[in-house]
Short mmCIF file of C-alpha atoms in Angstrom, two decimals:
data_model
loop_
_atom_site.label_atom_id
_atom_site.label_comp_id
_atom_site.label_asym_id
_atom_site.label_seq_id
_atom_site.Cartn_x
_atom_site.Cartn_y
_atom_site.Cartn_z
CA UNK Y 161 46.29 183.57 63.76
CA UNK Y 162 45.10 180.02 63.08
CA UNK Y 163 44.81 177.39 65.80
CA UNK Y 164 47.67 175.37 64.34
CA UNK Y 165 49.88 178.44 64.26
CA UNK Y 166 48.87 179.20 67.86
CA UNK Y 167 50.16 175.74 68.79
CA UNK Y 168 53.50 176.64 67.24
CA UNK Y 169 53.56 179.88 69.22
CA UNK Y 170 52.78 177.99 72.42
CA UNK Y 171 55.51 175.45 71.67
CA UNK Y 172 58.03 178.21 71.00
CA UNK Y 173 57.08 179.91 74.26
CA UNK Y 174 57.72 176.61 76.06
CA UNK Y 175 61.19 176.36 74.53
CA UNK Y 176 60.32 173.64 72.02
CA UNK Y 177 62.00 173.81 68.62
CA UNK Y 178 59.38 174.26 65.89
CA UNK Y 179 59.54 174.35 62.10
CA UNK Y 180 58.11 177.59 60.78
CA UNK Y 181 56.32 177.87 57.48
CA UNK Y 182 54.04 174.96 58.36
CA UNK Y 183 50.64 174.69 59.99
CA UNK Y 184 49.21 177.81 58.38
CA UNK Y 185 51.44 180.48 59.92
CA UNK Y 186 51.42 183.72 57.92
CA UNK Y 187 54.49 185.90 57.49
CA UNK Y 188 53.12 188.24 60.17
CA UNK Y 189 52.58 185.30 62.55
CA UNK Y 190 56.14 184.13 62.02
CA UNK Y 191 57.49 187.65 62.59
CA UNK Y 192 55.68 187.93 65.93
CA UNK Y 193 56.78 184.44 66.92
CA UNK Y 194 60.44 185.24 66.22
CA UNK Y 195 60.42 188.71 67.82
CA UNK Y 196 62.96 189.05 70.64
CA UNK Y 197 61.53 188.80 74.17
CA UNK Y 198 61.07 191.85 76.37
CA UNK Y 199 64.27 192.82 78.18
CA UNK Y 200 62.98 193.56 81.64
CA UNK Y 201 64.96 194.30 84.75
CA UNK Y 202 65.05 196.31 87.93
CA UNK Y 203 63.24 199.61 88.15
CA UNK Y 204 59.90 201.09 89.14
CA UNK Y 205 57.79 204.20 88.46
CA UNK Y 206 58.67 207.19 90.60
CA UNK Y 207 55.84 209.30 92.06
CA UNK Y 208 55.95 213.04 91.40
CA UNK Y 209 54.40 215.44 93.87
CA UNK Y 210 51.25 216.80 92.18
CA UNK Y 211 50.51 220.51 91.91
CA UNK Y 212 46.83 221.22 92.74
CA UNK Y 213 45.04 223.24 90.08
CA UNK Y 214 41.73 224.60 88.85
CA UNK Y 215 39.86 222.63 86.18
CA UNK Y 216 38.30 224.31 83.14
CA UNK Y 217 35.83 222.72 80.72
CA UNK Y 218 35.40 224.08 77.22
CA UNK Y 219 32.75 221.80 75.83
CA UNK Y 220 29.80 220.05 77.50
CA UNK Y 221 29.57 216.29 77.85
CA UNK Y 222 28.10 214.35 74.95
CA UNK Y 223 24.90 213.93 76.98
CA UNK Y 224 24.41 217.67 77.60
CA UNK Y 225 21.61 217.87 75.05
CA UNK Y 226 19.76 215.18 77.02
CA UNK Y 227 19.70 217.16 80.24
CA UNK Y 228 23.26 216.55 81.35
CA UNK Y 229 25.97 218.95 82.46
CA UNK Y 230 26.34 222.16 80.43
CA UNK Y 231 29.58 223.38 81.99
CA UNK Y 232 31.71 225.05 79.32
CA UNK Y 233 28.86 225.26 76.80
CA UNK Y 234 29.57 228.80 75.64
CA UNK Y 235 33.27 229.24 76.41
CA UNK Y 236 35.93 227.79 78.75
CA UNK Y 237 34.47 227.74 82.24
CA UNK Y 238 35.87 226.77 85.64
CA UNK Y 239 34.26 223.58 86.92
CA UNK Y 240 32.55 224.52 90.22
CA UNK Y 241 34.54 223.51 93.28
CA UNK Y 242 37.46 222.02 91.38
CA UNK Y 243 40.16 224.38 92.56
CA UNK Y 244 42.51 221.91 94.23
CA UNK Y 245 42.56 219.06 91.73
CA UNK Y 246 45.54 216.66 91.56
CA UNK Y 247 44.16 214.05 89.14
CA UNK Y 248 41.65 214.19 86.31
CA UNK Y 249 39.97 211.60 84.04
CA UNK Y 250 37.03 211.50 81.65
CA UNK Y 251 35.09 208.97 79.62
CA UNK Y 252 33.59 211.71 77.46
CA UNK Y 253 30.27 211.17 79.25
CA UNK Y 254 31.45 211.48 82.84
CA UNK Y 255 34.36 213.52 84.23
CA UNK Y 256 36.18 212.70 87.46
CA UNK Y 257 38.63 214.56 89.66
CA UNK Y 258 40.65 213.87 92.80
CA UNK Y 259 41.12 216.86 95.06
CA UNK Y 260 44.13 217.45 97.29
CA UNK Y 261 42.16 216.23 100.33
CA UNK Y 262 41.81 212.75 98.76
CA UNK Y 263 38.14 213.02 97.84
CA UNK Y 264 36.79 212.03 94.42
CA UNK Y 265 34.22 214.10 92.52
CA UNK Y 266 32.23 213.41 89.36
CA UNK Y 267 29.64 214.96 87.05
CA UNK Y 268 28.03 214.14 83.71
CA UNK Y 269 26.08 211.08 82.65
CA UNK Y 270 25.41 208.24 85.07
CA UNK Y 271 25.68 205.01 83.05
CA UNK Y 272 25.91 201.54 84.64
CA UNK Y 273 26.78 203.22 87.94
CA UNK Y 274 29.57 205.36 86.48
CA UNK Y 275 28.88 208.31 88.82
CA UNK Y 276 29.47 206.13 91.88
CA UNK Y 277 26.46 207.73 93.59
CA UNK Y 278 24.58 204.52 94.34
CA UNK Y 279 22.28 204.83 91.32
CA UNK Y 280 22.51 202.33 88.45
CA UNK Y 281 19.86 204.07 86.34
CA UNK Y 282 20.72 206.33 83.44
CA UNK Y 283 20.71 209.87 84.83
CA UNK Y 284 22.57 213.15 84.52
CA UNK Y 285 24.33 215.21 87.20
CA UNK Y 286 24.93 218.79 85.97
CA UNK Y 287 27.51 219.87 88.56
CA UNK Y 288 30.20 217.93 90.42
CA UNK Y 289 29.17 215.80 93.36
CA UNK Y 290 31.40 213.84 95.71
CA UNK Y 291 31.71 210.10 95.21
CA UNK Y 292 30.81 208.75 98.68
CA UNK Y 293 33.22 206.77 100.79
CA UNK Y 294 36.58 207.86 99.37
CA UNK Y 295 38.87 210.13 101.40
CA UNK Y 296 42.36 208.87 100.54
CA UNK Y 297 42.46 208.78 96.73
CA UNK Y 298 45.71 209.55 94.94
CA UNK Y 299 44.48 209.37 91.35
CA UNK Y 300 41.40 208.52 89.29
CA UNK Y 301 41.21 206.57 86.01
CA UNK Y 302 38.62 205.50 83.45
CA UNK Y 303 38.39 202.23 81.52
CA UNK Y 304 35.25 201.94 79.40
CA UNK Y 305 32.26 202.65 81.64
CA UNK Y 306 34.17 201.85 84.83
CA UNK Y 307 36.07 204.26 87.09
CA UNK Y 308 38.98 203.45 89.38
CA UNK Y 309 40.44 205.38 92.29
CA UNK Y 310 43.97 204.46 93.38
CA UNK Y 311 44.27 204.97 97.12
CA UNK Y 312 47.27 206.16 99.10
CA UNK Y 313 47.99 202.60 100.24
CA UNK Y 314 48.11 201.28 96.66
CA UNK Y 315 44.76 199.51 96.72
CA UNK Y 316 42.05 200.32 94.18
CA UNK Y 317 38.35 201.16 94.48
CA UNK Y 318 36.09 200.66 91.46
CA UNK Y 319 32.55 201.37 90.32
CA UNK Y 320 30.59 201.24 87.07
CA UNK Y 321 30.64 198.48 84.42
CA UNK Y 322 30.42 195.07 86.09
CA UNK Y 323 33.22 192.96 84.61
CA UNK Y 324 35.86 195.66 85.06
CA UNK Y 325 34.68 196.89 88.47
CA UNK Y 326 34.68 193.33 89.82
CA UNK Y 327 38.25 192.64 88.75
CA UNK Y 328 37.35 190.65 85.63
CA UNK Y 329 35.30 187.90 87.28
CA UNK Y 330 33.38 186.23 84.46
CA UNK Y 331 30.06 185.95 86.29
CA UNK Y 332 29.87 189.73 86.90
CA UNK Y 333 29.48 190.95 83.30
CA UNK Y 334 26.03 192.39 84.02
CA UNK Y 335 26.56 192.97 87.73
CA UNK Y 336 27.26 196.70 87.49
CA UNK Y 337 28.50 198.55 90.57
CA UNK Y 338 26.74 201.70 91.79
CA UNK Y 339 29.11 202.58 94.67
CA UNK Y 340 32.88 202.12 95.08
CA UNK Y 341 34.10 198.62 96.03
CA UNK Y 342 37.65 197.25 96.41
CA UNK Y 343 39.18 195.42 93.45
CA UNK Y 344 40.13 192.10 95.01
CA UNK Y 345 43.65 190.79 94.53
CA UNK Y 346 45.06 194.14 93.47
CA UNK Y 347 47.64 195.88 95.68
CA UNK Y 348 50.68 198.10 95.31
CA UNK Y 349 49.21 200.04 92.38
CA UNK Y 350 50.88 203.15 90.98
CA UNK Y 351 48.32 203.94 88.28
CA UNK Y 352 45.96 202.44 85.70
CA UNK Y 353 46.26 202.93 81.94
CA UNK Y 354 43.13 204.36 80.29
CA UNK Y 355 41.39 202.01 77.88
CA UNK Y 356 38.08 200.65 76.66
CA UNK Y 357 37.77 196.94 77.46
CA UNK Y 358 40.79 195.95 79.53
CA UNK Y 359 42.23 197.46 82.73
CA UNK Y 360 46.01 197.44 83.09
CA UNK Y 361 47.62 198.50 86.33
CA UNK Y 362 51.22 199.58 86.76
CA UNK Y 363 52.44 198.50 90.18
CA UNK Y 364 54.92 200.39 92.34
CA UNK Y 365 57.43 197.54 91.90
CA UNK Y 366 57.47 197.97 88.11
CA UNK Y 367 55.30 194.95 87.29
CA UNK Y 368 51.98 195.01 85.40
CA UNK Y 369 48.62 193.43 86.27
CA UNK Y 370 45.54 193.30 84.07
CA UNK Y 371 41.92 192.17 83.91
CA UNK Y 372 38.92 192.36 81.58
CA UNK Y 373 38.50 191.47 77.91
CA UNK Y 374 41.54 189.79 76.36
CA UNK Y 375 40.58 189.20 72.71
CA UNK Y 376 44.02 190.24 71.47
CA UNK Y 377 45.97 188.56 74.28
CA UNK Y 378 46.62 191.82 76.13
CA UNK Y 379 46.40 189.83 79.39
CA UNK Y 380 49.16 187.52 78.25
CA UNK Y 381 48.94 183.94 77.08
CA UNK Y 382 45.85 183.03 79.06
CA UNK Y 383 42.10 182.85 78.54
CA UNK Y 384 41.01 184.01 82.00
CA UNK Y 385 39.72 187.57 82.47
CA UNK Y 386 40.38 188.03 86.19
CA UNK Y 387 43.20 190.05 87.79
CA UNK Y 388 46.57 188.54 86.87
CA UNK Y 389 50.19 189.58 86.63
CA UNK Y 390 51.55 189.90 83.09
CA UNK Y 391 54.50 187.54 82.67
CA UNK Y 392 57.66 188.47 80.83
CA UNK Y 393 57.79 192.17 81.61
CA UNK Y 394 59.36 194.00 84.58
CA UNK Y 395 60.97 197.30 85.50
CA UNK Y 396 58.09 199.21 83.88
CA UNK Y 397 57.90 202.97 84.49
CA UNK Y 398 55.15 203.95 82.02
CA UNK Y 399 52.29 202.05 80.43
CA UNK Y 400 49.82 202.56 77.55
CA UNK Y 401 46.90 200.54 76.24
CA UNK Y 402 45.94 201.40 72.66
CA UNK Y 403 44.92 199.75 69.41
CA UNK Y 404 44.46 196.32 70.95
CA UNK Y 405 48.04 196.30 72.24
CA UNK Y 406 49.93 197.26 75.38
CA UNK Y 407 53.16 199.30 75.25
CA UNK Y 408 55.43 199.58 78.29
CA UNK Y 409 58.54 201.72 78.82
CA UNK Y 410 61.12 200.22 81.16
CA UNK Y 411 63.53 201.83 83.59
CA UNK Y 412 66.46 200.78 81.42
CA UNK Y 413 65.19 202.86 78.50
CA UNK Y 414 63.68 199.96 76.57
CA UNK Y 415 60.16 199.54 75.25
CA UNK Y 416 58.16 196.31 75.34
CA UNK Y 417 54.80 195.52 73.76
CA UNK Y 418 52.29 192.71 73.45
CA UNK Y 419 48.84 192.11 71.99
CA UNK Y 420 47.70 192.96 68.46
CA UNK Y 421 50.25 193.97 65.83
CA UNK Y 422 47.68 194.95 63.19
CA UNK Y 423 48.81 198.59 63.46
CA UNK Y 424 52.48 197.78 63.99
CA UNK Y 425 52.43 198.62 67.70
CA UNK Y 426 54.71 195.67 68.50
CA UNK Y 427 57.34 197.11 66.17
CA UNK Y 428 57.34 193.90 64.15
CA UNK Y 429 57.21 193.79 60.34
CA UNK Y 430 55.14 192.83 58.46
CA UNK Y 431 52.19 194.09 60.48
CA UNK Y 432 49.61 191.61 61.65
CA UNK Y 433 49.58 188.72 64.07
CA UNK Y 434 49.31 188.97 67.83
CA UNK Y 435 51.01 187.61 70.91
CA UNK Y 436 50.53 187.56 74.66
CA UNK Y 437 54.31 187.33 75.08
CA UNK Y 438 55.90 190.76 75.68
CA UNK Y 439 58.45 191.47 72.95
CA UNK Y 440 61.17 194.10 72.69
CA UNK Y 441 60.40 197.06 70.43
CA UNK Y 442 63.48 198.23 68.54
CA UNK Y 443 64.33 201.48 66.81
CA UNK Y 444 62.58 204.02 69.03
CA UNK Y 445 64.05 207.26 70.42
CA UNK Y 446 66.11 207.36 73.58
CA UNK Y 447 65.03 209.50 76.50
CA UNK Y 448 66.61 211.90 78.93
CA UNK Y 449 65.49 213.19 82.30
CA UNK Y 450 64.97 216.87 82.95
CA UNK Y 451 65.79 218.39 86.35
CA UNK Y 452 62.12 218.14 87.28
CA UNK Y 453 62.18 214.41 86.65
CA UNK Y 454 60.16 214.57 83.43
CA UNK Y 455 61.04 212.54 80.36
CA UNK Y 456 62.13 214.37 77.22
CA UNK Y 457 62.51 212.37 74.01
CA UNK Y 458 65.78 212.77 72.11
CA UNK Y 459 66.64 211.09 68.83
CA UNK Y 460 69.05 208.17 69.06
CA UNK Y 461 69.67 204.61 68.00
CA UNK Y 462 68.45 202.79 71.05
CA UNK Y 463 65.02 202.31 72.54
CA UNK Y 464 63.27 204.68 74.88
CA UNK Y 465 60.17 205.51 76.83
CA UNK Y 466 56.83 205.86 75.16
CA UNK Y 467 53.97 208.09 76.25
CA UNK Y 468 50.67 206.47 77.20
CA UNK Y 469 47.29 207.22 75.68
CA UNK Y 470 44.93 210.06 76.41
CA UNK Y 471 43.34 209.82 79.83
CA UNK Y 472 40.99 212.81 79.97
CA UNK Y 473 38.89 214.24 77.18
CA UNK Y 474 37.01 217.18 78.53
CA UNK Y 475 38.88 219.36 80.93
CA UNK Y 476 42.28 220.67 81.80
CA UNK Y 477 43.78 221.90 85.03
CA UNK Y 478 45.43 225.30 85.01
CA UNK Y 479 48.45 225.16 87.32
CA UNK Y 480 50.54 228.03 86.11
CA UNK Y 481 51.20 226.49 82.70
CA UNK Y 482 51.22 222.88 83.89
CA UNK Y 483 48.48 220.41 83.10
CA UNK Y 484 47.15 217.97 85.67
CA UNK Y 485 47.22 214.42 84.37
CA UNK Y 486 45.55 211.19 85.33
CA UNK Y 487 47.43 210.25 87.44
CA UNK Y 488 49.76 213.18 88.24
CA UNK Y 489 52.96 211.21 87.60
CA UNK Y 490 54.53 209.27 84.72
CA UNK Y 491 51.52 207.12 83.76
CA UNK Y 492 48.95 209.09 81.78
CA UNK Y 493 49.02 212.09 79.49
CA UNK Y 494 47.63 215.59 79.42
CA UNK Y 495 43.92 215.98 78.91
CA UNK Y 496 42.90 217.14 75.44
CA UNK Y 497 40.08 218.75 73.55
CA UNK Y 498 37.51 216.16 72.41
CA UNK Y 499 36.93 215.61 68.73
CA UNK Y 500 33.26 214.87 69.19
CA UNK Y 501 31.31 211.67 69.54
CA UNK Y 502 28.40 209.72 68.26
CA UNK Y 503 26.25 210.12 71.35
CA UNK Y 504 25.87 208.70 74.85
CA UNK Y 505 26.39 204.99 75.45
CA UNK Y 506 23.44 202.66 75.11
#
């Protein structure tokens, strides 16, 4: 989107009447600009009591050939000690788990402090070790090379890649974190959507906060990278960060999205353009609740909930047919078999 077109978008957001078709706006830019705003409202994510399970790995980490963990090298293998796991996450290089006692465990490749063991050097840990200093974790999440543990009181501990672990403070890009520290200014968190460059937290009151890289305006109409609330969206019960966009399902059955529309994730045609203003996505399926409180998609004419992106890559938790997710309630999806990778991070 050109600068002149951005000025039109900003004017429209401020309620100023603008003439479209001028100042270099493409058809995609105009479509995003005219998209209806997100229809928020009351509502919040509802926790679901997790079922502790045993974790199995069926392929080693990408760094296994460099001396890393070889768990699951030959065939599916139970991860040692992970028999009471309630939350699971993986970057593909490091795998994390929260046990029922609130402790966090990790194994794999240590990169920029990703193991949380106090060591910033590149090193491998072949079997799970406890991340020191955490005894009240509810769920664990991965964004890029940073890990986040949501505590029982809704606060968040972070370690790993500097900018993300420090809550998006610009002067911390290379200040990587070797041991868990609190993310300042972040409270009341329900879960964190997995991603690569930007952390997005779903709060227990149904609002969304984010921090990190915001190239495609996924942090809203702002240039800052620090922790901030996303304006224009409320009543969120599920959240996904994918393809340079953010997609949020609301308690009223609607879906809102913002960020990059290159892949059509904002539901706006023609594809292209981007916006930090949450817009309503039309034409999706409706949803219904099962007795267990899970969401089942059913075809309809309205809008409905959307499932978030893949949280874990390497392991699954056997709980009598159920799969532990990261976290073990609406935000997140079941772990899946990896499709391979190009090698460990630089």
